[in-house]
Amino acid sequence: CVKSMITFGCALLLALCACKKERKTLKQIEPPSAPPKAVTQGPKITLTEAEALGRALEQAVQHNNAAEFAKLLDLAAIVEHGMPENMRGTAQAKEVTRGILSTLSGNLLNNLSAGDYRFLSVEETPEGAMAHMRLIPPDGSLNYHRLTIGRNTGQKAVAVDVYVYVTGEPLSHTIGRMVGQLSGGSEADTLAVAQGMQRASAALQAGKPATAEAIISALPPRWQKQKSIMQMRIMAANGVAAQKLKAGKPIGNAYRKAVEAFQTTFPKADNLPLILINYHFLEQDFPKAAKAVDQLDQQVGGDPYLNLMRANIAVGQNDAQAARGFVEALIKALPDKAPEGYGILLDQAIEIQNHVETTRILKTLEAETPVRFPIDFNKAELFAAYMASPEYEKWKAYKNGAEQP
């Protein structure tokens, strides 16, 4: 998830500060161009094995089972694959590897466990089957993982790399790029970046995207071109644009420039559809947003959760019937997501002052989910028009246990 990757990045930066030699420029390190090759010693991974691994990983995360998590995700292989060629086999590489493994495993599991991590689907490739996972962090954002699967020494299927959609690259590449660039940076430069990333991360978590955006803009220019930092800038600019939109102000050009810079630099990035959904939605280009959702859906092998986004897009297009259809499809496939789905319909009904529909959704929410509303909605301004309508009497009767026809 976003938080875990930012946290890991800061920890890695700080851990490596002590090993730096002074250099004038930042080395340009290209990480491996593909996931590990020849990781499967034996038969190719089958679809059945890939699904079993994905489901087992879901259970390990849900139960915060560190021992099982470590068996299913071979972090040592990921770090080894990402290590820059000129560092492999050196004492420095061993020291860095120990530091990364001691930091990453626990942080990654804790952050996955804090969200909703689910197995989605499997995919056949010439090298063997892969698995797709969905992550909904506590902040309600969205991320996906694509697992590259190999065999360990016991011939068991294990994940040997993870393509993280929110960072736009495999975890091994993120590690390799950071290690390589840090090995060429000065100690002062590295510390400045580490502290900057920590402050930007804290600002994003505190709901202060403008502060995060300013911090990122103050980082050394050569670091601002790093893929992970470019994506952190997109997150910050997205947050600023969303806040401005909510306040009825123009969203400005910063978000557009951040997305377009990333799209120009990485035109074939697999995570572009995920980035472009929010971008087009905030630009109110709903057809393009819908197209990006469909592209993402195809990439991850089909995810019914994306009907939540489709419902939001339909609301933006003032298509209540389509929004309702998407919500129904969402709830049929994922009943635990009913509160979010009905919440979209409720917001729409309140906004267009469809009081009959508001009553229907309120009742449905209370009947089918744990959500409960106070009878007077705590006199919230949002419900003022509804409370002044005849439908409010029906709601009060329902809440009092004496519903009238």
Short mmCIF file of C-alpha atoms in Angstrom, two decimals:
data_model
loop_
_atom_site.label_atom_id
_atom_site.label_comp_id
_atom_site.label_asym_id
_atom_site.label_seq_id
_atom_site.Cartn_x
_atom_site.Cartn_y
_atom_site.Cartn_z
CA CYS A 1 0.00 0.00 0.00
CA VAL A 2 1.01 3.63 -0.28
CA LYS A 3 1.77 3.97 3.41
CA SER A 4 3.90 0.84 3.61
CA MET A 5 5.94 1.77 0.55
CA ILE A 6 6.58 5.31 1.83
CA THR A 7 7.46 4.02 5.30
CA PHE A 8 9.81 1.41 3.85
CA GLY A 9 11.46 4.02 1.62
CA CYS A 10 12.20 6.33 4.55
CA ALA A 11 13.55 3.48 6.67
CA LEU A 12 15.79 2.27 3.86
CA LEU A 13 17.11 5.77 3.24
CA LEU A 14 17.99 6.25 6.89
CA ALA A 15 19.52 2.77 7.21
CA LEU A 16 21.90 3.39 4.33
CA CYS A 17 23.02 6.88 5.30
CA ALA A 18 26.00 5.61 7.29
CA CYS A 19 27.51 3.74 4.33
CA LYS A 20 27.73 6.59 1.82
CA LYS A 21 30.82 7.99 0.19
CA GLU A 22 30.76 11.61 -0.95
CA ARG A 23 29.93 11.97 -4.64
CA LYS A 24 29.02 15.01 -6.71
CA THR A 25 26.32 13.41 -8.78
CA LEU A 26 23.63 10.81 -8.25
CA LYS A 27 24.35 7.56 -10.07
CA GLN A 28 21.71 6.52 -12.57
CA ILE A 29 20.99 2.89 -11.75
CA GLU A 30 18.71 0.86 -13.96
CA PRO A 31 17.03 -1.94 -12.04
CA PRO A 32 16.38 -5.33 -13.66
CA SER A 33 14.05 -5.01 -16.65
CA ALA A 34 11.99 -8.06 -15.75
CA PRO A 35 11.02 -10.19 -12.76
CA PRO A 36 13.46 -12.95 -11.80
CA LYS A 37 14.17 -15.51 -14.49
CA ALA A 38 14.74 -19.18 -13.86
CA VAL A 39 13.28 -18.90 -10.38
CA THR A 40 11.20 -22.02 -10.90
CA GLN A 41 13.42 -25.02 -10.45
CA GLY A 42 11.08 -27.70 -11.73
CA PRO A 43 7.66 -27.64 -13.37
CA LYS A 44 6.09 -24.29 -14.14
CA ILE A 45 3.70 -22.89 -11.58
CA THR A 46 0.17 -24.01 -12.35
CA LEU A 47 -3.02 -21.96 -12.05
CA THR A 48 -4.06 -24.16 -9.13
CA GLU A 49 -0.79 -23.50 -7.29
CA ALA A 50 -1.02 -19.77 -7.97
CA GLU A 51 -4.54 -19.61 -6.57
CA ALA A 52 -3.56 -21.63 -3.50
CA LEU A 53 -0.65 -19.25 -2.85
CA GLY A 54 -2.86 -16.18 -3.28
CA ARG A 55 -5.50 -17.50 -0.91
CA ALA A 56 -2.89 -18.57 1.65
CA LEU A 57 -1.28 -15.12 1.51
CA GLU A 58 -4.69 -13.52 2.07
CA GLN A 59 -5.21 -15.66 5.17
CA ALA A 60 -1.71 -14.97 6.51
CA VAL A 61 -2.31 -11.22 6.19
CA GLN A 62 -5.81 -11.35 7.70
CA HIS A 63 -4.50 -13.24 10.72
CA ASN A 64 -1.26 -11.21 10.88
CA ASN A 65 0.65 -14.50 10.81
CA ALA A 66 4.30 -13.45 10.44
CA ALA A 67 5.69 -16.98 10.21
CA GLU A 68 3.32 -18.01 7.42
CA PHE A 69 3.77 -14.67 5.63
CA ALA A 70 7.55 -15.19 5.58
CA LYS A 71 7.09 -18.66 4.05
CA LEU A 72 4.84 -17.38 1.25
CA LEU A 73 6.76 -14.21 0.29
CA ASP A 74 10.48 -14.74 -0.37
CA LEU A 75 11.76 -11.28 0.50
CA ALA A 76 15.38 -12.42 0.35
CA ALA A 77 14.91 -13.38 -3.32
CA ILE A 78 13.27 -10.01 -4.01
CA VAL A 79 16.16 -8.07 -2.46
CA GLU A 80 18.76 -10.23 -4.20
CA HIS A 81 17.12 -9.73 -7.57
CA GLY A 82 16.94 -5.97 -7.09
CA MET A 83 20.54 -5.54 -5.92
CA PRO A 84 22.56 -3.48 -8.45
CA GLU A 85 25.01 -5.61 -10.42
CA ASN A 86 28.08 -3.74 -9.19
CA MET A 87 27.15 -4.44 -5.55
CA ARG A 88 26.31 -8.13 -5.75
CA GLY A 89 28.47 -10.38 -3.60
CA THR A 90 30.02 -7.48 -1.68
CA ALA A 91 30.08 -6.96 2.06
CA GLN A 92 28.05 -3.78 1.53
CA ALA A 93 25.32 -5.78 -0.25
CA LYS A 94 25.12 -8.21 2.67
CA GLU A 95 24.86 -5.36 5.16
CA VAL A 96 22.18 -3.61 3.10
CA THR A 97 20.25 -6.85 2.67
CA ARG A 98 20.20 -7.52 6.39
CA GLY A 99 18.94 -3.99 7.05
CA ILE A 100 16.21 -4.21 4.43
CA LEU A 101 14.95 -7.62 5.56
CA SER A 102 14.84 -6.60 9.21
CA THR A 103 12.78 -3.51 8.30
CA LEU A 104 10.61 -4.60 5.42
CA SER A 105 8.97 -7.85 6.48
CA GLY A 106 7.29 -6.60 9.66
CA ASN A 107 6.33 -3.22 8.21
CA LEU A 108 4.86 -4.77 5.09
CA LEU A 109 2.77 -7.33 6.96
CA ASN A 110 1.52 -4.77 9.48
CA ASN A 111 0.45 -2.35 6.77
CA LEU A 112 -1.25 -5.06 4.72
CA SER A 113 -3.03 -6.34 7.83
CA ALA A 114 -4.31 -2.85 8.63
CA GLY A 115 -6.23 -2.83 5.34
CA ASP A 116 -8.38 -5.27 3.39
CA TYR A 117 -6.10 -7.64 1.43
CA ARG A 118 -7.81 -10.17 -0.83
CA PHE A 119 -6.93 -12.71 -3.48
CA LEU A 120 -8.52 -11.80 -6.81
CA SER A 121 -7.52 -13.98 -9.73
CA VAL A 122 -4.80 -15.95 -11.48
CA GLU A 123 -3.19 -15.43 -14.86
CA GLU A 124 -1.38 -17.84 -17.16
CA THR A 125 1.95 -16.61 -18.60
CA PRO A 126 4.68 -18.36 -20.64
CA GLU A 127 6.84 -18.48 -17.50
CA GLY A 128 4.09 -19.88 -15.30
CA ALA A 129 0.99 -18.68 -13.49
CA MET A 130 0.75 -15.40 -11.56
CA ALA A 131 -1.76 -14.23 -8.93
CA HIS A 132 -3.51 -10.88 -8.51
CA MET A 133 -4.29 -9.40 -5.08
CA ARG A 134 -6.38 -6.35 -4.11
CA LEU A 135 -5.51 -4.02 -1.23
CA ILE A 136 -7.87 -1.42 0.23
CA PRO A 137 -5.84 0.52 2.83
CA PRO A 138 -7.52 2.07 5.90
CA ASP A 139 -7.79 5.42 4.09
CA GLY A 140 -10.11 3.84 1.49
CA SER A 141 -7.71 4.17 -1.44
CA LEU A 142 -7.00 1.29 -3.82
CA ASN A 143 -3.96 -0.76 -4.73
CA TYR A 144 -3.23 -4.07 -6.45
CA HIS A 145 -0.36 -6.56 -6.31
CA ARG A 146 0.65 -8.98 -9.06
CA LEU A 147 2.66 -11.87 -7.67
CA THR A 148 5.53 -13.41 -9.63
CA ILE A 149 5.69 -16.99 -8.37
CA GLY A 150 8.59 -19.44 -8.26
CA ARG A 151 9.57 -22.52 -6.27
CA ASN A 152 11.66 -22.61 -3.13
CA THR A 153 14.22 -25.32 -2.36
CA GLY A 154 11.39 -27.56 -1.18
CA GLN A 155 9.60 -27.12 -4.54
CA LYS A 156 6.80 -25.15 -2.86
CA ALA A 157 5.24 -22.22 -4.69
CA VAL A 158 6.32 -18.85 -3.23
CA ALA A 159 6.08 -15.23 -4.35
CA VAL A 160 9.51 -14.11 -5.58
CA ASP A 161 8.49 -10.59 -6.62
CA VAL A 162 5.49 -8.30 -6.29
CA TYR A 163 4.41 -5.75 -8.87
CA VAL A 164 2.92 -2.92 -6.77
CA TYR A 165 0.44 -0.90 -8.79
CA VAL A 166 0.66 2.20 -6.63
CA THR A 167 4.44 2.43 -7.23
CA GLY A 168 4.22 1.25 -10.82
CA GLU A 169 7.00 -1.32 -10.61
CA PRO A 170 8.01 -4.61 -8.97
CA LEU A 171 9.17 -4.36 -5.38
CA SER A 172 12.62 -5.62 -6.43
CA HIS A 173 12.98 -2.67 -8.82
CA THR A 174 12.03 -0.17 -6.12
CA ILE A 175 14.63 -1.67 -3.81
CA GLY A 176 17.28 -1.81 -6.55
CA ARG A 177 16.74 1.79 -7.62
CA MET A 178 16.89 3.09 -4.05
CA VAL A 179 19.97 1.07 -3.14
CA GLY A 180 21.76 2.07 -6.34
CA GLN A 181 20.97 5.74 -6.11
CA LEU A 182 21.75 5.91 -2.41
CA SER A 183 25.11 4.24 -2.99
CA GLY A 184 26.01 7.18 -5.24
CA GLY A 185 24.60 10.03 -3.17
CA SER A 186 26.22 12.12 -0.45
CA GLU A 187 25.35 11.56 3.18
CA ALA A 188 23.90 15.07 3.51
CA ASP A 189 21.89 14.62 0.33
CA THR A 190 20.56 11.26 1.46
CA LEU A 191 19.58 12.55 4.88
CA ALA A 192 17.79 15.51 3.34
CA VAL A 193 15.77 13.24 1.08
CA ALA A 194 15.00 10.78 3.88
CA GLN A 195 13.79 13.55 6.16
CA GLY A 196 11.83 15.11 3.33
CA MET A 197 10.08 11.84 2.51
CA GLN A 198 9.25 11.31 6.17
CA ARG A 199 7.73 14.79 6.46
CA ALA A 200 5.82 14.39 3.19
CA SER A 201 4.52 10.99 4.30
CA ALA A 202 3.40 12.41 7.65
CA ALA A 203 1.68 15.31 5.91
CA LEU A 204 -0.20 12.97 3.57
CA GLN A 205 -1.29 10.79 6.47
CA ALA A 206 -2.45 13.90 8.36
CA GLY A 207 -4.59 15.05 5.44
CA LYS A 208 -2.27 17.94 4.53
CA PRO A 209 -1.47 17.29 0.86
CA ALA A 210 -0.44 20.90 0.16
CA THR A 211 2.28 20.59 2.81
CA ALA A 212 3.45 17.30 1.29
CA GLU A 213 3.48 18.88 -2.18
CA ALA A 214 5.67 21.76 -0.95
CA ILE A 215 8.09 19.36 0.77
CA ILE A 216 8.46 17.23 -2.37
CA SER A 217 9.06 20.33 -4.49
CA ALA A 218 11.93 21.28 -2.17
CA LEU A 219 13.77 17.96 -2.64
CA PRO A 220 16.94 17.99 -4.79
CA PRO A 221 15.84 18.11 -8.48
CA ARG A 222 17.55 14.85 -9.40
CA TRP A 223 15.58 13.03 -6.69
CA GLN A 224 12.31 14.52 -7.89
CA LYS A 225 12.72 12.50 -11.08
CA GLN A 226 12.75 9.19 -9.20
CA LYS A 227 9.70 7.12 -10.04
CA SER A 228 8.47 6.62 -6.49
CA ILE A 229 8.84 10.31 -5.65
CA MET A 230 7.04 11.33 -8.84
CA GLN A 231 4.14 9.15 -7.73
CA MET A 232 4.21 10.64 -4.23
CA ARG A 233 3.88 14.04 -5.92
CA ILE A 234 0.83 12.76 -7.81
CA MET A 235 -0.74 11.64 -4.51
CA ALA A 236 -0.10 15.03 -2.93
CA ALA A 237 -1.34 16.98 -5.95
CA ASN A 238 -4.42 14.74 -6.13
CA GLY A 239 -5.21 15.52 -2.51
CA VAL A 240 -4.86 19.26 -3.10
CA ALA A 241 -7.08 19.09 -6.20
CA ALA A 242 -9.74 17.09 -4.32
CA GLN A 243 -9.77 19.61 -1.47
CA LYS A 244 -10.14 22.51 -3.90
CA LEU A 245 -12.93 20.73 -5.77
CA LYS A 246 -14.78 20.09 -2.51
CA ALA A 247 -14.47 23.77 -1.64
CA GLY A 248 -15.88 24.77 -5.04
CA LYS A 249 -12.56 26.17 -6.25
CA PRO A 250 -10.68 25.48 -9.52
CA ILE A 251 -8.35 22.53 -9.05
CA GLY A 252 -5.44 24.30 -10.76
CA ASN A 253 -2.71 22.78 -12.92
CA ALA A 254 -0.39 21.10 -10.39
CA TYR A 255 -2.21 17.76 -10.46
CA ARG A 256 -2.43 17.78 -14.24
CA LYS A 257 1.29 18.55 -14.55
CA ALA A 258 2.25 15.82 -12.07
CA VAL A 259 0.22 13.17 -13.91
CA GLU A 260 1.37 14.29 -17.37
CA ALA A 261 5.02 14.32 -16.26
CA PHE A 262 4.72 10.75 -15.04
CA GLN A 263 2.82 9.68 -18.17
CA THR A 264 5.50 11.23 -20.39
CA THR A 265 8.36 9.65 -18.45
CA PHE A 266 6.70 6.24 -18.10
CA PRO A 267 4.24 5.96 -21.02
CA LYS A 268 3.94 2.18 -20.74
CA ALA A 269 3.60 1.94 -16.97
CA ASP A 270 1.16 -0.80 -16.01
CA ASN A 271 -0.32 1.39 -13.29
CA LEU A 272 -1.37 4.24 -15.59
CA PRO A 273 -5.03 3.17 -15.59
CA LEU A 274 -5.08 3.28 -11.77
CA ILE A 275 -3.56 6.78 -11.82
CA LEU A 276 -5.80 8.04 -14.62
CA ILE A 277 -9.08 7.01 -12.94
CA ASN A 278 -8.80 9.72 -10.29
CA TYR A 279 -7.21 12.15 -12.74
CA HIS A 280 -10.05 11.95 -15.27
CA PHE A 281 -12.67 11.88 -12.50
CA LEU A 282 -11.40 15.12 -10.98
CA GLU A 283 -11.22 16.61 -14.46
CA GLN A 284 -14.86 15.47 -14.81
CA ASP A 285 -13.98 13.61 -17.99
CA PHE A 286 -16.22 10.70 -17.04
CA PRO A 287 -15.97 8.68 -20.29
CA LYS A 288 -12.17 8.57 -19.97
CA ALA A 289 -12.45 7.71 -16.28
CA ALA A 290 -14.77 4.82 -17.16
CA LYS A 291 -12.34 3.62 -19.83
CA ALA A 292 -9.48 3.65 -17.30
CA VAL A 293 -11.61 1.58 -14.88
CA ASP A 294 -12.27 -0.98 -17.62
CA GLN A 295 -8.56 -1.15 -18.45
CA LEU A 296 -7.65 -1.70 -14.80
CA ASP A 297 -10.38 -4.32 -14.47
CA GLN A 298 -8.91 -6.24 -17.38
CA GLN A 299 -5.36 -5.93 -16.01
CA VAL A 300 -6.22 -7.51 -12.67
CA GLY A 301 -8.31 -10.32 -14.12
CA GLY A 302 -11.66 -8.81 -13.10
CA ASP A 303 -12.55 -7.11 -9.82
CA PRO A 304 -16.18 -6.53 -8.82
CA TYR A 305 -15.01 -3.87 -6.35
CA LEU A 306 -14.41 -1.58 -9.33
CA ASN A 307 -18.20 -1.32 -9.69
CA LEU A 308 -17.93 1.14 -6.79
CA MET A 309 -15.88 3.42 -9.02
CA ARG A 310 -18.26 2.87 -11.91
CA ALA A 311 -21.16 3.88 -9.67
CA ASN A 312 -19.34 7.09 -8.71
CA ILE A 313 -18.72 7.85 -12.36
CA ALA A 314 -22.40 7.24 -13.18
CA VAL A 315 -23.37 9.65 -10.40
CA GLY A 316 -21.05 12.22 -11.96
CA GLN A 317 -22.91 11.72 -15.23
CA ASN A 318 -26.28 12.11 -13.45
CA ASP A 319 -27.24 8.57 -14.47
CA ALA A 320 -29.04 7.30 -11.38
CA GLN A 321 -30.22 4.09 -13.05
CA ALA A 322 -26.70 3.10 -14.09
CA ALA A 323 -25.33 3.97 -10.63
CA ARG A 324 -27.94 1.76 -9.00
CA GLY A 325 -27.08 -1.11 -11.35
CA PHE A 326 -23.38 -0.89 -10.53
CA VAL A 327 -24.11 -0.80 -6.80
CA GLU A 328 -26.34 -3.86 -7.08
CA ALA A 329 -23.58 -5.70 -8.98
CA LEU A 330 -21.06 -4.68 -6.30
CA ILE A 331 -23.22 -5.91 -3.42
CA LYS A 332 -24.12 -9.16 -5.14
CA ALA A 333 -20.43 -10.04 -5.54
CA LEU A 334 -19.13 -8.40 -2.34
CA PRO A 335 -21.87 -8.14 0.31
CA ASP A 336 -19.44 -6.63 2.84
CA LYS A 337 -19.09 -3.58 0.59
CA ALA A 338 -22.82 -2.77 0.81
CA PRO A 339 -22.31 0.29 3.08
CA GLU A 340 -20.01 1.92 0.54
CA GLY A 341 -22.31 1.11 -2.36
CA TYR A 342 -25.51 2.31 -0.72
CA GLY A 343 -23.61 5.33 0.56
CA ILE A 344 -23.03 6.49 -3.02
CA LEU A 345 -26.73 6.16 -3.82
CA LEU A 346 -27.69 7.95 -0.62
CA ASP A 347 -25.43 10.89 -1.37
CA GLN A 348 -26.90 11.14 -4.85
CA ALA A 349 -30.51 10.94 -3.63
CA ILE A 350 -29.89 13.65 -1.03
CA GLU A 351 -28.14 15.91 -3.53
CA ILE A 352 -30.96 15.77 -6.11
CA GLN A 353 -33.57 15.82 -3.30
CA ASN A 354 -35.20 12.55 -4.31
CA HIS A 355 -36.77 12.08 -0.91
CA VAL A 356 -38.59 8.83 -1.75
CA GLU A 357 -35.30 7.26 -2.83
CA THR A 358 -33.58 8.65 0.28
CA THR A 359 -36.09 6.85 2.50
CA ARG A 360 -35.66 3.62 0.56
CA ILE A 361 -31.87 3.69 0.85
CA LEU A 362 -31.90 4.62 4.54
CA LYS A 363 -34.15 1.65 5.29
CA THR A 364 -32.07 -0.66 3.13
CA LEU A 365 -28.85 0.39 4.83
CA GLU A 366 -30.28 -0.34 8.26
CA ALA A 367 -31.85 -3.61 7.15
CA GLU A 368 -28.86 -5.05 5.30
CA THR A 369 -25.79 -3.51 6.98
CA PRO A 370 -24.58 -2.58 10.48
CA VAL A 371 -25.02 1.12 9.62
CA ARG A 372 -27.47 2.98 11.88
CA PHE A 373 -28.71 6.58 11.68
CA PRO A 374 -30.13 8.67 14.52
CA ILE A 375 -33.79 9.49 13.92
CA ASP A 376 -33.03 13.20 13.49
CA PHE A 377 -29.61 12.70 11.78
CA ASN A 378 -28.19 14.87 14.58
CA LYS A 379 -29.85 17.73 12.74
CA ALA A 380 -27.13 17.65 10.08
CA GLU A 381 -27.52 20.35 7.42
CA LEU A 382 -27.13 17.68 4.74
CA PHE A 383 -30.53 16.22 5.69
CA ALA A 384 -32.36 19.54 6.14
CA ALA A 385 -34.43 19.36 2.93
CA TYR A 386 -35.28 15.70 3.54
CA MET A 387 -36.41 16.43 7.11
CA ALA A 388 -38.72 19.14 5.80
CA SER A 389 -40.41 16.68 3.40
CA PRO A 390 -43.33 14.27 4.02
CA GLU A 391 -40.90 11.36 3.58
CA TYR A 392 -39.26 12.24 6.87
CA GLU A 393 -42.47 11.22 8.69
CA LYS A 394 -42.16 7.77 7.12
CA TRP A 395 -38.58 7.57 8.31
CA LYS A 396 -39.54 8.51 11.85
CA ALA A 397 -42.32 5.92 11.82
CA TYR A 398 -39.85 3.30 10.62
CA LYS A 399 -37.36 4.19 13.33
CA ASN A 400 -40.07 4.12 15.97
CA GLY A 401 -41.05 0.62 14.88
CA ALA A 402 -44.46 1.65 13.58
CA GLU A 403 -43.94 1.99 9.84
CA GLN A 404 -46.94 3.36 7.96
CA PRO A 405 -47.91 2.29 4.45
#
